[in-house]
Coordinates of N, CA, C and O in Angstrom, one line a residue:
Q1 N 5.6 25.9 47.1 CA 5.4 26.3 48.2 C 3.5 26.3 49.1 O 2.7 26.9 48.0
V2 N 3.1 25.7 49.9 CA 1.8 25.7 50.4 C 1.4 27.1 50.7 O 2.4 27.6 51.7
Q3 N 0.4 27.6 50.3 CA 0.1 28.7 51.0 C -1.4 28.4 51.4 O -2.3 27.7 50.7
L4 N -1.9 29.2 52.8 CA -3.1 29.2 53.2 C -3.7 30.3 53.4 O -2.7 31.3 54.2
V5 N -4.9 30.8 53.2 CA -5.4 32.0 53.6 C -6.9 32.0 54.0 O -7.6 31.3 53.3
E6 N -7.0 32.4 55.4 CA -8.6 32.0 55.9 C -9.1 33.5 55.9 O -8.7 34.8 54.9
S7 N -10.3 33.1 55.6 CA -11.6 34.4 55.8 C -12.7 34.2 56.1 O -13.0 33.3 56.8
G8 N -13.5 34.7 56.3 CA -15.0 34.8 57.1 C -15.1 34.9 58.6 O -16.2 34.8 59.3
G9 N -14.0 35.5 59.2 CA -13.7 36.0 60.7 C -14.8 37.3 60.6 O -15.1 37.8 59.6
G10 N -15.0 37.7 62.0 CA -15.9 39.0 62.2 C -16.0 39.0 63.6 O -15.8 38.2 64.6
S11 N -17.4 39.5 63.8 CA -18.1 39.9 65.3 C -19.6 39.2 65.0 O -20.2 39.2 64.1
A12 N -19.9 38.4 66.1 CA -21.1 37.8 66.4 C -21.1 38.0 67.6 O -20.9 38.2 68.6
Q13 N -22.8 37.7 67.9 CA -23.6 37.6 69.4 C -23.0 36.4 69.7 O -23.2 35.4 68.9
A14 N -23.3 36.3 71.1 CA -23.3 34.7 71.8 C -24.5 34.3 71.0 O -25.7 34.9 71.4
G15 N -24.4 32.9 71.1 CA -25.4 32.2 70.7 C -25.5 32.2 68.8 O -26.5 31.4 68.3
G16 N -24.6 33.0 68.2 CA -25.0 33.1 66.8 C -23.8 32.1 66.0 O -23.2 31.2 66.9
S17 N -23.5 32.5 64.9 CA -22.9 31.4 63.9 C -21.6 32.7 63.1 O -22.4 33.5 62.8
L18 N -20.9 31.7 62.6 CA -19.9 31.9 61.9 C -19.1 30.8 61.1 O -19.2 30.0 61.7
R19 N -19.1 31.4 59.7 CA -18.3 30.2 58.7 C -17.3 30.4 58.2 O -16.6 31.7 57.7
L20 N -16.0 30.1 59.0 CA -14.5 30.2 58.7 C -14.0 29.6 57.0 O -14.6 28.4 57.3
S21 N -13.4 30.1 56.4 CA -13.1 29.3 55.1 C -11.3 29.5 55.3 O -10.9 30.2 55.8
C22 N -11.1 28.3 54.4 CA -9.3 28.2 54.5 C -9.1 27.5 53.3 O -9.2 26.6 52.4
A23 N -8.3 28.5 52.0 CA -8.1 28.1 51.0 C -6.7 27.7 50.8 O -6.0 28.9 51.1
A24 N -6.3 26.6 50.3 CA -5.1 26.2 50.1 C -4.7 26.2 48.7 O -5.4 26.0 47.7
S25 N -3.6 26.6 48.8 CA -2.8 26.6 47.1 C -1.4 25.9 47.2 O -0.8 26.3 48.2
G26 N -0.8 25.6 45.7 CA 0.1 25.3 46.0 C 0.3 23.7 46.0 O -0.9 22.8 45.6
P27 N 1.5 22.9 46.1 CA 1.4 21.5 46.2 C 1.1 20.8 47.7 O 1.4 20.3 48.5
F28 N -0.4 21.0 47.7 CA -1.3 20.6 48.8 C -2.0 19.5 48.3 O -3.5 20.0 48.4
Y29 N -1.5 18.0 48.1 CA -2.6 17.1 47.5 C -1.8 15.5 48.3 O -1.2 16.0 49.0
G30 N -2.6 14.9 47.9 CA -2.4 13.7 48.4 C -2.9 13.2 49.8 O -3.8 14.1 50.1
S31 N -2.0 12.8 50.5 CA -2.4 12.4 52.4 C -1.9 14.0 52.4 O -0.7 14.4 52.7
R32 N -3.0 14.4 53.2 CA -2.7 15.8 53.9 C -3.7 15.7 55.0 O -4.8 15.2 55.0
C33 N -3.6 16.7 56.0 CA -4.5 17.2 56.9 C -4.3 18.7 57.0 O -3.7 19.3 57.0
V34 N -5.9 19.3 57.4 CA -5.7 20.7 57.7 C -6.5 21.0 58.9 O -7.3 20.1 59.4
G35 N -6.0 21.9 59.5 CA -6.4 22.0 61.0 C -6.5 23.2 61.2 O -6.1 24.4 60.8
W36 N -7.8 23.9 61.9 CA -8.1 25.1 62.7 C -7.7 25.2 64.1 O -7.7 24.4 65.0
F37 N -6.9 26.5 64.3 CA -6.4 26.8 65.8 C -7.0 27.9 65.9 O -7.7 28.5 65.2
R38 N -6.9 28.4 67.4 CA -7.0 29.4 67.7 C -6.3 30.2 68.8 O -5.6 29.1 69.4
Q39 N -6.3 31.5 69.2 CA -5.2 32.0 70.1 C -6.4 33.0 70.5 O -6.1 34.4 70.1
P40 N -6.7 32.8 71.8 CA -7.7 34.0 72.5 C -6.6 35.0 73.2 O -5.6 34.6 73.3
P41 N -7.2 36.1 73.5 CA -6.2 37.1 73.9 C -5.6 36.6 75.1 O -6.3 36.1 76.1
G42 N -4.2 37.3 75.2 CA -3.5 36.8 76.4 C -3.1 35.3 76.6 O -2.8 35.0 77.7
K43 N -3.9 34.6 75.6 CA -3.4 33.0 75.8 C -2.6 32.4 74.8 O -2.3 33.2 73.5
T44 N -2.4 30.8 75.3 CA -1.6 30.4 74.1 C -2.5 29.6 73.0 O -3.6 29.5 73.1
R45 N -2.1 29.3 71.7 CA -2.8 29.0 70.8 C -2.9 27.5 70.5 O -2.6 26.9 71.7
E46 N -4.3 27.3 70.6 CA -5.0 25.9 70.9 C -5.3 25.3 69.8 O -6.3 26.1 69.0
R47 N -5.5 23.8 69.8 CA -6.1 23.3 68.5 C -7.5 23.1 68.4 O -8.1 22.9 69.8
V48 N -8.4 23.7 67.6 CA -9.8 23.3 67.4 C -10.4 22.3 67.0 O -11.1 21.6 67.3
A49 N -9.7 22.2 65.6 CA -10.3 20.8 64.9 C -9.5 20.4 63.6 O -8.7 21.5 63.3
T50 N -9.4 19.3 63.5 CA -8.9 18.9 62.3 C -9.5 17.9 61.5 O -10.4 17.5 61.5
I51 N -9.0 18.1 59.7 CA -9.7 17.1 59.2 C -8.5 16.4 58.3 O -7.8 17.5 57.6
D52 N -8.4 15.1 58.1 CA -7.7 14.6 56.7 C -8.2 14.8 55.3 O -9.8 14.8 55.2
R53 N -7.4 14.2 54.6 CA -8.0 14.2 53.2 C -9.4 13.2 52.9 O -10.3 13.5 52.1
Y54 N -9.3 12.2 53.7 CA -10.4 11.4 53.7 C -11.5 11.2 54.6 O -12.6 10.7 54.6
G55 N -11.8 12.6 55.1 CA -12.8 13.1 56.1 C -12.8 12.9 57.4 O -13.7 13.2 58.1
S56 N -11.7 12.3 58.0 CA -11.6 12.0 59.3 C -11.5 13.1 60.1 O -10.5 14.2 60.1
S57 N -12.4 13.3 61.3 CA -12.3 14.7 62.0 C -12.0 14.8 63.6 O -12.3 13.4 63.9
N58 N -11.1 15.4 64.2 CA -11.3 15.6 65.6 C -11.3 17.0 65.6 O -11.2 17.8 65.1
Y59 N -12.1 17.0 66.9 CA -12.3 18.7 67.5 C -12.1 18.6 69.2 O -11.8 17.4 70.0
A60 N -12.0 19.8 69.5 CA -11.2 19.8 71.0 C -12.8 19.9 71.7 O -14.0 20.0 70.9
D61 N -12.5 19.4 72.9 CA -13.6 19.3 73.5 C -14.6 20.4 73.8 O -15.9 20.2 73.6
S62 N -13.8 21.4 74.1 CA -14.7 22.8 73.8 C -15.5 23.4 73.1 O -16.4 24.0 72.9
V63 N -15.4 22.6 72.0 CA -16.1 23.0 70.5 C -16.8 21.9 69.8 O -17.9 22.0 69.1
K64 N -17.0 21.0 70.5 CA -17.8 19.5 70.1 C -19.1 19.8 70.4 O -19.6 20.4 71.5
G65 N -19.8 19.5 69.0 CA -21.3 20.0 69.1 C -21.8 21.0 68.7 O -23.0 21.5 68.3
R66 N -20.9 22.1 68.7 CA -21.0 23.6 68.3 C -20.3 23.7 67.1 O -20.8 24.4 66.0
F67 N -19.1 23.2 66.7 CA -18.1 23.5 65.5 C -18.4 22.3 64.6 O -18.3 21.4 65.0
T68 N -18.4 22.6 63.2 CA -18.0 21.6 62.6 C -17.1 21.8 61.5 O -17.4 23.0 60.7
I69 N -16.4 21.2 61.0 CA -15.3 21.4 59.9 C -15.8 20.2 59.1 O -16.0 19.2 58.8
S70 N -15.3 21.0 57.5 CA -15.6 20.3 56.5 C -14.9 20.5 55.4 O -13.9 21.6 55.7
Q71 N -14.9 20.0 54.1 CA -14.0 20.2 53.3 C -14.4 20.0 51.7 O -15.4 19.0 51.6
L72 N -14.0 20.8 51.0 CA -14.3 20.4 49.1 C -12.7 20.1 48.5 O -11.7 21.0 48.7
N73 N -12.5 18.9 48.6 CA -11.3 18.4 48.3 C -10.9 18.6 46.9 O -10.0 19.5 46.8
D74 N -11.9 19.1 46.1 CA -11.7 19.4 44.8 C -11.0 20.5 44.5 O -10.2 21.2 43.6
E75 N -11.7 21.5 45.5 CA -11.1 22.6 45.3 C -10.2 23.4 46.6 O -9.8 24.4 46.9
N76 N -9.8 22.2 47.3 CA -8.6 22.4 48.5 C -9.1 23.7 49.3 O -8.7 24.5 49.5
I77 N -10.3 23.5 49.6 CA -11.0 24.5 50.6 C -11.4 23.8 52.0 O -12.3 22.8 51.7
V78 N -11.1 24.5 53.2 CA -11.6 23.9 54.4 C -12.6 24.6 54.8 O -12.0 25.8 55.3
Y79 N -13.6 24.3 55.7 CA -14.7 25.5 56.3 C -14.3 24.8 57.8 O -14.2 23.5 58.4
L80 N -14.7 25.9 58.5 CA -15.0 25.5 60.0 C -16.5 26.6 60.6 O -16.5 27.7 60.5
Q81 N -17.5 25.6 60.7 CA -18.7 26.4 60.8 C -18.8 26.3 62.4 O -18.9 25.3 63.0
M82 N -19.1 27.6 62.8 CA -19.2 27.8 64.4 C -20.5 28.2 64.4 O -20.8 29.1 64.0
S83 N -21.0 27.4 65.5 CA -22.5 27.7 66.2 C -22.5 27.7 67.7 O -21.7 27.1 67.9
G84 N -23.6 28.2 68.0 CA -23.8 28.4 69.3 C -22.5 29.0 69.9 O -21.8 28.6 71.1
L85 N -22.1 30.1 69.4 CA -20.7 30.8 69.7 C -20.9 31.2 71.3 O -22.0 31.7 71.7
K86 N -19.9 31.4 72.0 CA -19.6 32.0 73.3 C -18.3 32.7 73.1 O -17.6 32.6 72.5
T87 N -18.7 33.8 74.3 CA -17.7 34.6 74.4 C -15.9 34.6 74.4 O -15.2 34.8 74.1
E88 N -16.0 33.1 75.1 CA -14.7 32.3 75.1 C -14.0 31.8 73.6 O -12.9 31.2 73.8
D89 N -15.2 31.8 72.9 CA -14.4 31.3 71.3 C -13.8 32.7 70.7 O -13.4 32.7 69.7
T90 N -13.8 33.7 71.2 CA -13.1 35.2 70.6 C -11.6 34.7 70.8 O -11.0 34.3 71.6
G91 N -11.2 35.2 69.5 CA -9.5 34.9 69.1 C -9.2 35.1 67.8 O -10.2 35.2 66.9
M92 N -7.9 34.7 67.3 CA -7.5 34.8 66.2 C -7.5 33.3 66.0 O -7.0 32.4 66.4
Y93 N -8.4 33.1 64.7 CA -8.4 31.6 64.3 C -7.2 31.5 63.0 O -6.8 32.4 61.9
F94 N -6.5 30.3 63.0 CA -5.6 30.1 61.8 C -6.0 28.8 61.3 O -6.2 28.1 62.0
C95 N -5.9 28.7 60.2 CA -5.6 27.4 59.6 C -4.5 26.8 59.2 O -3.0 27.9 58.9
A96 N -4.1 25.7 59.4 CA -2.7 25.0 59.1 C -2.5 23.6 58.3 O -3.7 23.1 58.5
G97 N -1.6 23.7 57.8 CA -1.9 22.5 56.8 C -0.3 21.3 57.3 O 0.8 21.7 57.5
D98 N -0.9 20.1 57.3 CA 0.1 18.9 57.3 C 0.0 18.1 56.2 O -0.9 17.6 55.7
V99 N 1.2 18.2 55.5 CA 1.5 17.5 54.3 C 1.9 15.8 54.6 O 1.9 15.3 53.5
T100 N 2.0 15.5 55.9 CA 2.1 14.3 56.2 C 0.9 13.5 56.2 O 0.7 12.0 56.0
G101 N -0.4 14.1 56.3 CA -1.7 13.6 56.4 C -1.5 13.0 57.9 O -2.8 12.3 57.9
T102 N -1.0 13.1 59.1 CA -0.8 12.7 60.5 C -1.6 13.5 61.1 O -1.7 13.2 62.3
C103 N -1.8 14.6 60.8 CA -2.2 15.8 61.5 C -1.5 16.3 63.0 O -2.3 16.6 63.9
T104 N -0.5 16.1 62.7 CA 0.4 16.1 63.9 C 1.8 17.0 63.4 O 2.6 17.4 64.3
D105 N 2.2 17.6 62.1 CA 3.0 18.0 61.7 C 2.6 19.5 61.1 O 2.8 19.0 59.8
F106 N 2.0 20.3 61.5 CA 1.4 21.6 60.5 C 2.8 22.6 60.7 O 3.1 23.5 61.6
R107 N 3.2 22.2 59.4 CA 4.3 23.4 59.0 C 3.8 24.5 58.2 O 4.3 25.4 58.0
Y108 N 2.5 24.6 57.8 CA 2.3 25.7 56.8 C 1.1 26.3 57.4 O -0.1 25.6 58.2
W109 N 1.3 27.6 57.7 CA 0.2 28.5 58.4 C -0.5 29.5 57.7 O 0.3 30.1 56.8
G110 N -2.0 30.1 57.7 CA -2.3 30.9 57.3 C -2.0 32.3 58.3 O -1.1 32.0 59.4
R111 N -2.7 33.8 57.8 CA -2.2 34.7 58.5 C -3.3 35.0 59.8 O -3.2 35.7 60.7
G112 N -4.2 34.0 59.6 CA -5.2 34.3 60.8 C -6.6 35.2 60.1 O -5.9 36.1 59.6
T113 N -7.6 34.9 60.8 CA -8.8 35.7 60.8 C -9.3 36.0 62.3 O -9.3 34.9 63.0
Q114 N -9.7 37.1 62.8 CA -10.1 37.4 63.8 C -11.8 36.9 64.2 O -12.4 37.4 63.2
V115 N -12.0 36.4 65.1 CA -13.4 36.5 65.6 C -13.3 36.6 67.0 O -12.9 36.6 67.8
T116 N -14.5 37.6 66.7 CA -15.0 38.4 68.1 C -16.6 38.2 68.7 O -17.3 38.3 67.8
V117 N -16.8 37.2 69.9 CA -18.0 37.3 70.3 C -18.4 38.0 71.6 O -17.6 38.1 72.5
S118 N -19.5 38.5 71.2 CA -20.1 39.5 72.4 C -21.2 38.7 73.2 O -22.1 38.5 72.4
S119 N -21.4 39.6 74.0 CA -22.5 39.0 75.2 C -23.4 39.7 74.8 O -23.7 40.7 74.3

């Protein structure tokens, strides 16, 4: 069973930075993709960024140039470096795993970590 655990959330001022971590355990190797998603208060969940095992990444337009997704393949850890934070970045952040490698089939989810950005 694949398990994902997020950490690194917290509070920050607008313009500040936070780094989120997602640690995967279980049979999570070979072709796979990890995504970061977020759910702002009162809104639906949205995709923030994804990265596959080979390092190919994609970002939502709202975070391009501010957020960076990276990974340590040997340790099955994926990071989301968030800089230039805005109040609209506030929300619960989840990491999710796709064992198909297509970044379209996220079946495994962490419990989330809260990010709060104040002005």
